[in-house]
Amino acid sequence: MPKTEQQFKKIRDNRKEEIIDVALQLFATEGYHSTSIAKIAKKAEISKGLVYNYFKSKEELLIKVVENAAKDVYKYFDLDNNGVLETSELKSFIDGTFHMLKEKIHFWRLYLSFAFNPQILEVISRNIPQKSEKILEMMVDYFRRQGVSNPMTETMYFASVLKGIAVQYIVAPEQYPLEDMKKKLLDQFCYFNG
Amino acid sequence: MPKTEQQFKKIRDNRKEEIIDVALQLFATEGYHSTSIAKIAKKAEISKGLVYNYFKSKEELLIKVVENAAKDVYKYFDLDNNGVLETSELKSFIDGTFHMLKEKIHFWRLYLSFAFNPQILEVISRNIPQKSEKILEMMVDYFRRQGVSNPMTETMYFASVLKGIAVQYIVAPEQYPLEDMKKKLLDQFCYFNG
Amino acid sequence: MPKTEQQFKKIRDNRKEEIIDVALQLFATEGYHSTSIAKIAKKAEISKGLVYNYFKSKEELLIKVVENAAKDVYKYFDLDNNGVLETSELKSFIDGTFHMLKEKIHFWRLYLSFAFNPQILEVISRNIPQKSEKILEMMVDYFRRQGVSNPMTETMYFASVLKGIAVQYIVAPEQYPLEDMKKKLLDQFCYFNG
Amino acid sequence: MPKTEQQFKKIRDNRKEEIIDVALQLFATEGYHSTSIAKIAKKAEISKGLVYNYFKSKEELLIKVVENAAKDVYKYFDLDNNGVLETSELKSFIDGTFHMLKEKIHFWRLYLSFAFNPQILEVISRNIPQKSEKILEMMVDYFRRQGVSNPMTETMYFASVLKGIAVQYIVAPEQYPLEDMKKKLLDQFCYFNG
DNA sequence: GATGAATGAGGGTTCATTCAT
DNA sequence: TATGAATGAACCCTCATTCAT
């Protein structure tokens, strides 16, 4: 009995996801330029040619890798339905971010490695919509509601601190006291209503 | 009659510096792997071969680029003669760091781009001695003297915040309110004796 | 539908042999260092890159070329099953050597050209096991059984004469009276039992 | 007092000879292609440019190296004034050859390394007159006078044996029993009148 | 005469990508 | 769909040679 169209699609999707996973790992641990298509194919136990059956170029594969990972990340940002951030939601958001940091360190390392490579960054920002702006707005609103005198500045500071923690952790995960830092972050930005 | 030894040295030193400058710029703006020796030579208006008259390999050139830039950076860290950090010195140190961030943004972008590229990081840390540990110790000592309850954690937090600011600034220098962030940083960590 | 594994193996084996053949010829006629991969590829009517699909490096290609040729050569040395050389076997061995000298002059020229190039010699002896020692032992034993007073010296002399004939022939195959030399060699070393 | 023209010539000649000596050594130990002009200049403690002041190319330097060494070699061949070889002269010739083999092993290794490199051989034979023919003639005459039935064949055989000994010795000078071989050679070819 | 900076052609090698099967 | 042989451009690097001083 021949496979149905849906079965084929499922196979395709699985294969695709597997390639993306392998690529993410290799990109993150060895760098984008040092990871050849041949290496990805070998690790995914498929042929080089097949990679091109799913992605039309190495660049497209990169984009899909980032897109795919970004999906996971943004899950933690869709906390509120009404667009208004509560303190409890901010806490969840921070919880989520720290959790992800540990779980998806591969992705974060990759993501940050791109942040400083203008060429790759350009490719990514051209292809992947950035949702961060909306999140920032919500946060500004939150700090305003908390009575902070300069909510925009506070938001930027908060973002910087969070980014700094992430960076330090990723560079040396073993030595970094992530939990301590989380506590300090919560103390600094979430003490408002208890 | 041949040129004197000094004349040759001068030529060599000039060329070397020129190549290092060009390489820093290109490495920072286009990435290490995307910058070919040919591109460097072209921008420096010399032949490819000449680069190898001054640097044994692309890797050595990278090391020299980083070494050279690191020299500038560490100038701001040698504030104290007695190894004890005063609040005024901490302020100078922060001043210096923010100043450098603006002046040497090329270098910082390069430096951070390496922080997430394991292979390049390995090359650098194998060849360039890191002084950061000593600085951290001084800072721990500083916070202890200020009566902070957990000076080690405070130091890590401070380092994270500073790194975060640097990262955010470098990624988008135009939009980032660097001065505001500096003020907040000083408020947070240097309020002790006025 | 993809080719079967066997089909691929066949293609690979053929190509590999083809490249080895071309390389042997060029190495022998123009020297190892004067033979570029580009030249080999051109003569084999393939692209430069393809050579590296079959051989990791030029050095590995060299090793395979010598290995491959050495196989042919050592066939003539596996005359005896019991490890004891009879006069008739010695004759066959000499016959075989002279035969090979004519048939595989390319290989011999290559082989001798390496004997005097320390760097290449080093590569070869590091990678290809030498069987000559065992052959020498058998010959020493043979001369001892023939009642020669100093069998070790006789063996070295025999080896030298044989080498000398080979060298002279290879340097100027046209003018060299190979058959006459063979007769003299047999007269000198194989007259024992008739 | 300015140097006389002769003094200049002497300096030039010395320099030239020194470069030739260094080149011979390096060519012999590392191979012609692996020896760069830079390496020669460095070992001779002069500049690269100066080498080109004395030799118009690397190829010319090679020729001069061989020419120069050939002079030494042919000294041992000019034994007789009357063109007729006596047994005592043959003995001296053999003595001389073995002596040279030990003294000038560098040159011999180089010479033999060229013997199998057609391209280099071509350069040499195009530029350096070969005297070997005349020597061969003398030897043929000698064997004829000794009553050997086929003097031409005997000469070729003699030359082959001598070459074989030289080759074996040069390839592994440490292990080779050169004196034993010499004795056997004399026994074989010089026993005629005692 | 003497220097070494400078060039440029060419060598070995890698790798994204294509394509016949 | 799946394979890996095959390509070719581009990469890093070496080196004989030239030339201004």
mmCIF file of N, CA and C in Angstrom, chain C residues 86-187:
data_model
loop_
_atom_site.group_PDB
_atom_site.id
_atom_site.type_symbol
_atom_site.label_atom_id
_atom_site.label_comp_id
_atom_site.label_asym_id
_atom_site.label_seq_id
_atom_site.Cartn_x
_atom_site.Cartn_y
_atom_site.Cartn_z
ATOM 1 N N GLU C 86 65.701 -21.776 -2.877
ATOM 2 C CA GLU C 86 66.477 -22.701 -3.711
ATOM 3 C C GLU C 86 67.085 -21.920 -4.868
ATOM 4 N N THR C 87 68.067 -22.516 -5.493
ATOM 5 C CA THR C 87 68.702 -21.832 -6.629
ATOM 6 C C THR C 87 67.690 -21.517 -7.726
ATOM 7 N N SER C 88 66.789 -22.469 -7.962
ATOM 8 C CA SER C 88 65.794 -22.227 -9.001
ATOM 9 C C SER C 88 64.911 -21.038 -8.637
ATOM 10 N N GLU C 89 64.625 -20.916 -7.349
ATOM 11 C CA GLU C 89 63.803 -19.779 -6.911
ATOM 12 C C GLU C 89 64.568 -18.467 -7.046
ATOM 13 N N LEU C 90 65.847 -18.528 -6.727
ATOM 14 C CA LEU C 90 66.662 -17.327 -6.887
ATOM 15 C C LEU C 90 66.653 -16.897 -8.347
ATOM 16 N N LYS C 91 66.745 -17.891 -9.225
ATOM 17 C CA LYS C 91 66.701 -17.566 -10.660
ATOM 18 C C LYS C 91 65.376 -16.909 -11.036
ATOM 19 N N SER C 92 64.296 -17.491 -10.546
ATOM 20 C CA SER C 92 62.983 -16.906 -10.835
ATOM 21 C C SER C 92 62.902 -15.474 -10.299
ATOM 22 N N PHE C 93 63.447 -15.326 -9.131
ATOM 23 C CA PHE C 93 63.418 -14.002 -8.510
ATOM 24 C C PHE C 93 64.153 -12.983 -9.379
ATOM 25 N N ILE C 94 65.317 -13.380 -9.848
ATOM 26 C CA ILE C 94 66.087 -12.481 -10.724
ATOM 27 C C ILE C 94 65.346 -12.259 -12.032
ATOM 28 N N ASP C 95 64.854 -13.340 -12.594
ATOM 29 C CA ASP C 95 64.014 -13.208 -13.801
ATOM 30 C C ASP C 95 62.914 -12.180 -13.577
ATOM 31 N N GLY C 96 62.209 -12.386 -12.480
ATOM 32 C CA GLY C 96 61.084 -11.515 -12.163
ATOM 33 C C GLY C 96 61.521 -10.067 -12.033
ATOM 34 N N THR C 97 62.609 -9.851 -11.340
ATOM 35 C CA THR C 97 63.084 -8.484 -11.132
ATOM 36 C C THR C 97 63.401 -7.804 -12.461
ATOM 37 N N PHE C 98 64.102 -8.538 -13.326
ATOM 38 C CA PHE C 98 64.437 -7.936 -14.623
ATOM 39 C C PHE C 98 63.185 -7.704 -15.460
ATOM 40 N N HIS C 99 62.268 -8.613 -15.333
ATOM 41 C CA HIS C 99 61.018 -8.456 -16.071
ATOM 42 C C HIS C 99 60.287 -7.187 -15.625
ATOM 43 N N MET C 100 60.176 -7.062 -14.323
ATOM 44 C CA MET C 100 59.507 -5.884 -13.750
ATOM 45 C C MET C 100 60.208 -4.592 -14.116
ATOM 46 N N LEU C 101 61.521 -4.670 -14.130
ATOM 47 C CA LEU C 101 62.320 -3.483 -14.445
ATOM 48 C C LEU C 101 61.891 -2.924 -15.788
ATOM 49 N N LYS C 102 61.648 -3.846 -16.720
ATOM 50 C CA LYS C 102 61.218 -3.396 -18.047
ATOM 51 C C LYS C 102 59.756 -2.978 -18.056
ATOM 52 N N GLU C 103 58.951 -3.777 -17.391
ATOM 53 C CA GLU C 103 57.508 -3.528 -17.434
ATOM 54 C C GLU C 103 57.097 -2.304 -16.621
ATOM 55 N N LYS C 104 57.734 -2.125 -15.484
ATOM 56 C CA LYS C 104 57.287 -1.083 -14.556
ATOM 57 C C LYS C 104 58.355 -0.006 -14.389
ATOM 58 N N ILE C 105 58.933 0.366 -15.501
ATOM 59 C CA ILE C 105 60.047 1.321 -15.394
ATOM 60 C C ILE C 105 59.613 2.628 -14.748
ATOM 61 N N HIS C 106 58.348 3.032 -15.008
ATOM 62 C CA HIS C 106 57.821 4.231 -14.341
ATOM 63 C C HIS C 106 57.955 4.132 -12.832
ATOM 64 N N PHE C 107 57.466 3.015 -12.317
ATOM 65 C CA PHE C 107 57.509 2.864 -10.875
ATOM 66 C C PHE C 107 58.934 2.882 -10.345
ATOM 67 N N TRP C 108 59.805 2.205 -11.028
ATOM 68 C CA TRP C 108 61.178 2.133 -10.529
ATOM 69 C C TRP C 108 61.863 3.482 -10.551
ATOM 70 N N ARG C 109 61.609 4.221 -11.603
ATOM 71 C CA ARG C 109 62.198 5.564 -11.658
ATOM 72 C C ARG C 109 61.691 6.384 -10.452
ATOM 73 N N LEU C 110 60.382 6.262 -10.235
ATOM 74 C CA LEU C 110 59.791 6.980 -9.106
ATOM 75 C C LEU C 110 60.433 6.545 -7.792
ATOM 76 N N TYR C 111 60.493 5.240 -7.646
ATOM 77 C CA TYR C 111 61.011 4.670 -6.407
ATOM 78 C C TYR C 111 62.432 5.140 -6.137
ATOM 79 N N LEU C 112 63.255 5.123 -7.174
ATOM 80 C CA LEU C 112 64.642 5.546 -6.988
ATOM 81 C C LEU C 112 64.740 7.047 -6.781
ATOM 82 N N SER C 113 63.872 7.785 -7.440
ATOM 83 C CA SER C 113 63.922 9.236 -7.249
ATOM 84 C C SER C 113 63.617 9.585 -5.794
ATOM 85 N N PHE C 114 62.831 8.721 -5.155
ATOM 86 C CA PHE C 114 62.510 8.984 -3.754
ATOM 87 C C PHE C 114 63.659 8.587 -2.840
ATOM 88 N N ALA C 115 64.378 7.567 -3.257
ATOM 89 C CA ALA C 115 65.442 7.047 -2.396
ATOM 90 C C ALA C 115 66.436 8.143 -2.015
ATOM 91 N N PHE C 116 66.520 9.167 -2.846
ATOM 92 C CA PHE C 116 67.498 10.215 -2.567
ATOM 93 C C PHE C 116 66.866 11.519 -2.137
ATOM 94 N N ASN C 117 65.592 11.488 -1.942
ATOM 95 C CA ASN C 117 64.916 12.678 -1.442
ATOM 96 C C ASN C 117 64.481 12.406 -0.013
ATOM 97 N N PRO C 118 65.275 12.866 0.939
ATOM 98 C CA PRO C 118 65.061 12.502 2.339
ATOM 99 C C PRO C 118 63.636 12.763 2.824
ATOM 100 N N GLN C 119 63.076 13.890 2.401
ATOM 101 C CA GLN C 119 61.740 14.231 2.885
ATOM 102 C C GLN C 119 60.693 13.243 2.408
ATOM 103 N N ILE C 120 60.761 12.919 1.143
ATOM 104 C CA ILE C 120 59.781 11.983 0.603
ATOM 105 C C ILE C 120 60.033 10.586 1.158
ATOM 106 N N LEU C 121 61.302 10.234 1.240
ATOM 107 C CA LEU C 121 61.660 8.931 1.787
ATOM 108 C C LEU C 121 61.066 8.755 3.176
ATOM 109 N N GLU C 122 61.128 9.823 3.924
ATOM 110 C CA GLU C 122 60.608 9.784 5.295
ATOM 111 C C GLU C 122 59.110 9.492 5.288
ATOM 112 N N VAL C 123 58.407 10.172 4.429
ATOM 113 C CA VAL C 123 56.961 9.953 4.316
ATOM 114 C C VAL C 123 56.668 8.498 3.980
ATOM 115 N N ILE C 124 57.398 7.979 3.030
ATOM 116 C CA ILE C 124 57.128 6.620 2.575
ATOM 117 C C ILE C 124 57.453 5.596 3.646
ATOM 118 N N SER C 125 58.632 5.714 4.219
ATOM 119 C CA SER C 125 59.028 4.687 5.185
ATOM 120 C C SER C 125 58.162 4.762 6.439
ATOM 121 N N ARG C 126 57.583 5.940 6.680
ATOM 122 C CA ARG C 126 56.687 6.084 7.816
ATOM 123 C C ARG C 126 55.354 5.386 7.547
ATOM 124 N N ASN C 127 55.011 5.234 6.297
ATOM 125 C CA ASN C 127 53.668 4.758 5.979
ATOM 126 C C ASN C 127 53.606 3.399 5.301
ATOM 127 N N ILE C 128 54.694 2.978 4.728
ATOM 128 C CA ILE C 128 54.655 1.722 3.988
ATOM 129 C C ILE C 128 55.655 0.746 4.590
ATOM 130 N N PRO C 129 55.153 -0.422 4.997
ATOM 131 C CA PRO C 129 56.050 -1.382 5.635
ATOM 132 C C PRO C 129 57.051 -1.933 4.624
ATOM 133 N N GLN C 130 58.255 -2.076 5.039
ATOM 134 C CA GLN C 130 59.299 -2.568 4.158
ATOM 135 C C GLN C 130 59.516 -4.056 4.404
ATOM 136 N N LYS C 131 59.461 -4.803 3.301
ATOM 137 C CA LYS C 131 59.640 -6.239 3.448
ATOM 138 C C LYS C 131 61.056 -6.673 3.127
ATOM 139 N N SER C 132 61.872 -5.726 2.723
ATOM 140 C CA SER C 132 63.156 -6.128 2.164
ATOM 141 C C SER C 132 64.015 -6.902 3.162
ATOM 142 N N GLU C 133 63.841 -6.614 4.449
ATOM 143 C CA GLU C 133 64.695 -7.274 5.429
ATOM 144 C C GLU C 133 64.575 -8.795 5.389
ATOM 145 N N LYS C 134 63.316 -9.239 5.293
ATOM 146 C CA LYS C 134 63.088 -10.684 5.282
ATOM 147 C C LYS C 134 63.730 -11.333 4.060
ATOM 148 N N ILE C 135 63.646 -10.620 2.956
ATOM 149 C CA ILE C 135 64.245 -11.146 1.730
ATOM 150 C C ILE C 135 65.753 -11.266 1.890
ATOM 151 N N LEU C 136 66.337 -10.259 2.506
ATOM 152 C CA LEU C 136 67.787 -10.296 2.719
ATOM 153 C C LEU C 136 68.178 -11.509 3.561
ATOM 154 N N GLU C 137 67.404 -11.749 4.616
ATOM 155 C CA GLU C 137 67.702 -12.892 5.485
ATOM 156 C C GLU C 137 67.706 -14.208 4.713
ATOM 157 N N MET C 138 66.676 -14.355 3.880
ATOM 158 C CA MET C 138 66.590 -15.567 3.091
ATOM 159 C C MET C 138 67.805 -15.731 2.192
ATOM 160 N N MET C 139 68.253 -14.606 1.671
ATOM 161 C CA MET C 139 69.390 -14.660 0.760
ATOM 162 C C MET C 139 70.681 -15.005 1.494
ATOM 163 N N VAL C 140 70.844 -14.442 2.671
ATOM 164 C CA VAL C 140 72.013 -14.768 3.483
ATOM 165 C C VAL C 140 72.033 -16.268 3.737
ATOM 166 N N ASP C 141 70.878 -16.776 4.105
ATOM 167 C CA ASP C 141 70.762 -18.210 4.352
ATOM 168 C C ASP C 141 71.133 -19.015 3.107
ATOM 169 N N TYR C 142 70.663 -18.529 1.982
ATOM 170 C CA TYR C 142 70.955 -19.218 0.717
ATOM 171 C C TYR C 142 72.461 -19.299 0.467
ATOM 172 N N PHE C 143 73.120 -18.164 0.588
ATOM 173 C CA PHE C 143 74.560 -18.156 0.315
ATOM 174 C C PHE C 143 75.313 -19.018 1.331
ATOM 175 N N ARG C 144 74.825 -19.040 2.544
ATOM 176 C CA ARG C 144 75.459 -19.887 3.553
ATOM 177 C C ARG C 144 75.369 -21.355 3.129
ATOM 178 N N ARG C 145 74.166 -21.740 2.710
ATOM 179 C CA ARG C 145 73.984 -23.118 2.286
ATOM 180 C C ARG C 145 74.844 -23.466 1.065
ATOM 181 N N GLN C 146 75.162 -22.464 0.267
ATOM 182 C CA GLN C 146 76.006 -22.696 -0.904
ATOM 183 C C GLN C 146 77.469 -22.777 -0.527
ATOM 184 N N GLY C 147 77.773 -22.555 0.732
ATOM 185 C CA GLY C 147 79.153 -22.659 1.172
ATOM 186 C C GLY C 147 79.976 -21.394 0.977
ATOM 187 N N VAL C 148 79.290 -20.263 0.709
ATOM 188 C CA VAL C 148 80.027 -18.999 0.562
ATOM 189 C C VAL C 148 80.634 -18.626 1.911
ATOM 190 N N SER C 149 81.883 -18.143 1.870
ATOM 191 C CA SER C 149 82.596 -17.935 3.137
ATOM 192 C C SER C 149 81.982 -16.812 3.976
ATOM 193 N N ASN C 150 81.583 -15.740 3.329
ATOM 194 C CA ASN C 150 80.971 -14.648 4.091
ATOM 195 C C ASN C 150 79.601 -14.310 3.504
ATOM 196 N N PRO C 151 78.588 -15.044 3.884
ATOM 197 C CA PRO C 151 77.276 -14.912 3.214
ATOM 198 C C PRO C 151 76.662 -13.518 3.364
ATOM 199 N N MET C 152 76.874 -12.872 4.487
ATOM 200 C CA MET C 152 76.301 -11.530 4.675
ATOM 201 C C MET C 152 76.891 -10.548 3.663
ATOM 202 N N THR C 153 78.207 -10.563 3.566
ATOM 203 C CA THR C 153 78.869 -9.680 2.602
ATOM 204 C C THR C 153 78.433 -10.010 1.175
ATOM 205 N N GLU C 154 78.358 -11.304 0.891
ATOM 206 C CA GLU C 154 77.938 -11.724 -0.453
ATOM 207 C C GLU C 154 76.543 -11.182 -0.771
ATOM 208 N N THR C 155 75.676 -11.240 0.221
ATOM 209 C CA THR C 155 74.314 -10.740 0.013
ATOM 210 C C THR C 155 74.311 -9.235 -0.271
ATOM 211 N N MET C 156 75.060 -8.510 0.520
ATOM 212 C CA MET C 156 75.123 -7.064 0.297
ATOM 213 C C MET C 156 75.675 -6.757 -1.093
ATOM 214 N N TYR C 157 76.659 -7.536 -1.472
ATOM 215 C CA TYR C 157 77.255 -7.314 -2.792
ATOM 216 C C TYR C 157 76.233 -7.609 -3.884
ATOM 217 N N PHE C 158 75.570 -8.702 -3.719
ATOM 218 C CA PHE C 158 74.525 -9.061 -4.682
ATOM 219 C C PHE C 158 73.484 -7.950 -4.799
ATOM 220 N N ALA C 159 73.034 -7.490 -3.647
ATOM 221 C CA ALA C 159 72.025 -6.420 -3.643
ATOM 222 C C ALA C 159 72.555 -5.175 -4.337
ATOM 223 N N SER C 160 73.820 -4.869 -4.101
ATOM 224 C CA SER C 160 74.411 -3.680 -4.708
ATOM 225 C C SER C 160 74.479 -3.824 -6.223
ATOM 226 N N VAL C 161 74.916 -4.996 -6.676
ATOM 227 C CA VAL C 161 75.021 -5.205 -8.123
ATOM 228 C C VAL C 161 73.640 -5.068 -8.766
ATOM 229 N N LEU C 162 72.678 -5.719 -8.151
ATOM 230 C CA LEU C 162 71.323 -5.653 -8.689
ATOM 231 C C LEU C 162 70.825 -4.202 -8.730
ATOM 232 N N LYS C 163 71.050 -3.499 -7.649
ATOM 233 C CA LYS C 163 70.622 -2.091 -7.602
ATOM 234 C C LYS C 163 71.321 -1.285 -8.681
ATOM 235 N N GLY C 164 72.632 -1.534 -8.812
ATOM 236 C CA GLY C 164 73.405 -0.794 -9.815
ATOM 237 C C GLY C 164 72.873 -1.018 -11.212
ATOM 238 N N ILE C 165 72.555 -2.257 -11.515
ATOM 239 C CA ILE C 165 72.002 -2.565 -12.842
ATOM 240 C C ILE C 165 70.684 -1.819 -13.039
ATOM 241 N N ALA C 166 69.871 -1.880 -12.010
ATOM 242 C CA ALA C 166 68.571 -1.203 -12.105
ATOM 243 C C ALA C 166 68.754 0.290 -12.349
ATOM 244 N N VAL C 167 69.633 0.875 -11.588
ATOM 245 C CA VAL C 167 69.845 2.325 -11.712
ATOM 246 C C VAL C 167 70.329 2.684 -13.108
ATOM 247 N N GLN C 168 71.332 1.993 -13.568
ATOM 248 C CA GLN C 168 71.881 2.321 -14.886
ATOM 249 C C GLN C 168 70.834 2.147 -15.981
ATOM 250 N N TYR C 169 70.061 1.077 -15.833
ATOM 251 C CA TYR C 169 69.020 0.842 -16.834
ATOM 252 C C TYR C 169 67.997 1.968 -16.846
ATOM 253 N N ILE C 170 67.561 2.344 -15.660
ATOM 254 C CA ILE C 170 66.499 3.343 -15.576
ATOM 255 C C ILE C 170 66.950 4.705 -16.087
ATOM 256 N N VAL C 171 68.203 5.034 -15.808
ATOM 257 C CA VAL C 171 68.700 6.337 -16.239
ATOM 258 C C VAL C 171 68.777 6.408 -17.770
ATOM 259 N N ALA C 172 69.145 5.303 -18.386
ATOM 260 C CA ALA C 172 69.250 5.318 -19.856
ATOM 261 C C ALA C 172 68.809 3.982 -20.421
ATOM 262 N N PRO C 173 67.524 3.710 -20.410
ATOM 263 C CA PRO C 173 67.000 2.386 -20.797
ATOM 264 C C PRO C 173 67.357 2.010 -22.234
ATOM 265 N N GLU C 174 67.396 3.003 -23.080
ATOM 266 C CA GLU C 174 67.639 2.733 -24.489
ATOM 267 C C GLU C 174 69.014 2.087 -24.716
ATOM 268 N N GLN C 175 70.022 2.698 -24.125
ATOM 269 C CA GLN C 175 71.393 2.260 -24.421
ATOM 270 C C GLN C 175 71.854 1.067 -23.591
ATOM 271 N N TYR C 176 71.119 0.718 -22.558
ATOM 272 C CA TYR C 176 71.657 -0.238 -21.593
ATOM 273 C C TYR C 176 71.401 -1.691 -22.021
ATOM 274 N N PRO C 177 72.452 -2.512 -22.039
ATOM 275 C CA PRO C 177 72.313 -3.917 -22.463
ATOM 276 C C PRO C 177 71.814 -4.787 -21.317
ATOM 277 N N LEU C 178 70.524 -4.672 -21.059
ATOM 278 C CA LEU C 178 69.970 -5.288 -19.856
ATOM 279 C C LEU C 178 70.151 -6.814 -19.854
ATOM 280 N N GLU C 179 69.954 -7.424 -21.009
ATOM 281 C CA GLU C 179 70.048 -8.881 -21.062
ATOM 282 C C GLU C 179 71.465 -9.372 -20.765
ATOM 283 N N ASP C 180 72.439 -8.683 -21.327
ATOM 284 C CA ASP C 180 73.841 -9.047 -21.047
ATOM 285 C C ASP C 180 74.124 -8.963 -19.554
ATOM 286 N N MET C 181 73.597 -7.926 -18.933
ATOM 287 C CA MET C 181 73.859 -7.730 -17.504
ATOM 288 C C MET C 181 73.212 -8.835 -16.677
ATOM 289 N N LYS C 182 72.020 -9.210 -17.130
ATOM 290 C CA LYS C 182 71.319 -10.281 -16.421
ATOM 291 C C LYS C 182 72.133 -11.573 -16.477
ATOM 292 N N LYS C 183 72.678 -11.856 -17.663
ATOM 293 C CA LYS C 183 73.480 -13.067 -17.818
ATOM 294 C C LYS C 183 74.698 -13.020 -16.892
ATOM 295 N N LYS C 184 75.353 -11.895 -16.849
ATOM 296 C CA LYS C 184 76.533 -11.780 -15.982
ATOM 297 C C LYS C 184 76.145 -11.956 -14.515
ATOM 298 N N LEU C 185 75.021 -11.385 -14.167
ATOM 299 C CA LEU C 185 74.566 -11.509 -12.778
ATOM 300 C C LEU C 185 74.300 -12.968 -12.421
ATOM 301 N N LEU C 186 73.623 -13.673 -13.320
ATOM 302 C CA LEU C 186 73.329 -15.080 -13.071
ATOM 303 C C LEU C 186 74.634 -15.882 -12.982
ATOM 304 N N ASP C 187 75.548 -15.608 -13.914
ATOM 305 C CA ASP C 187 76.852 -16.288 -13.876
ATOM 306 C C ASP C 187 77.534 -16.098 -12.534
#
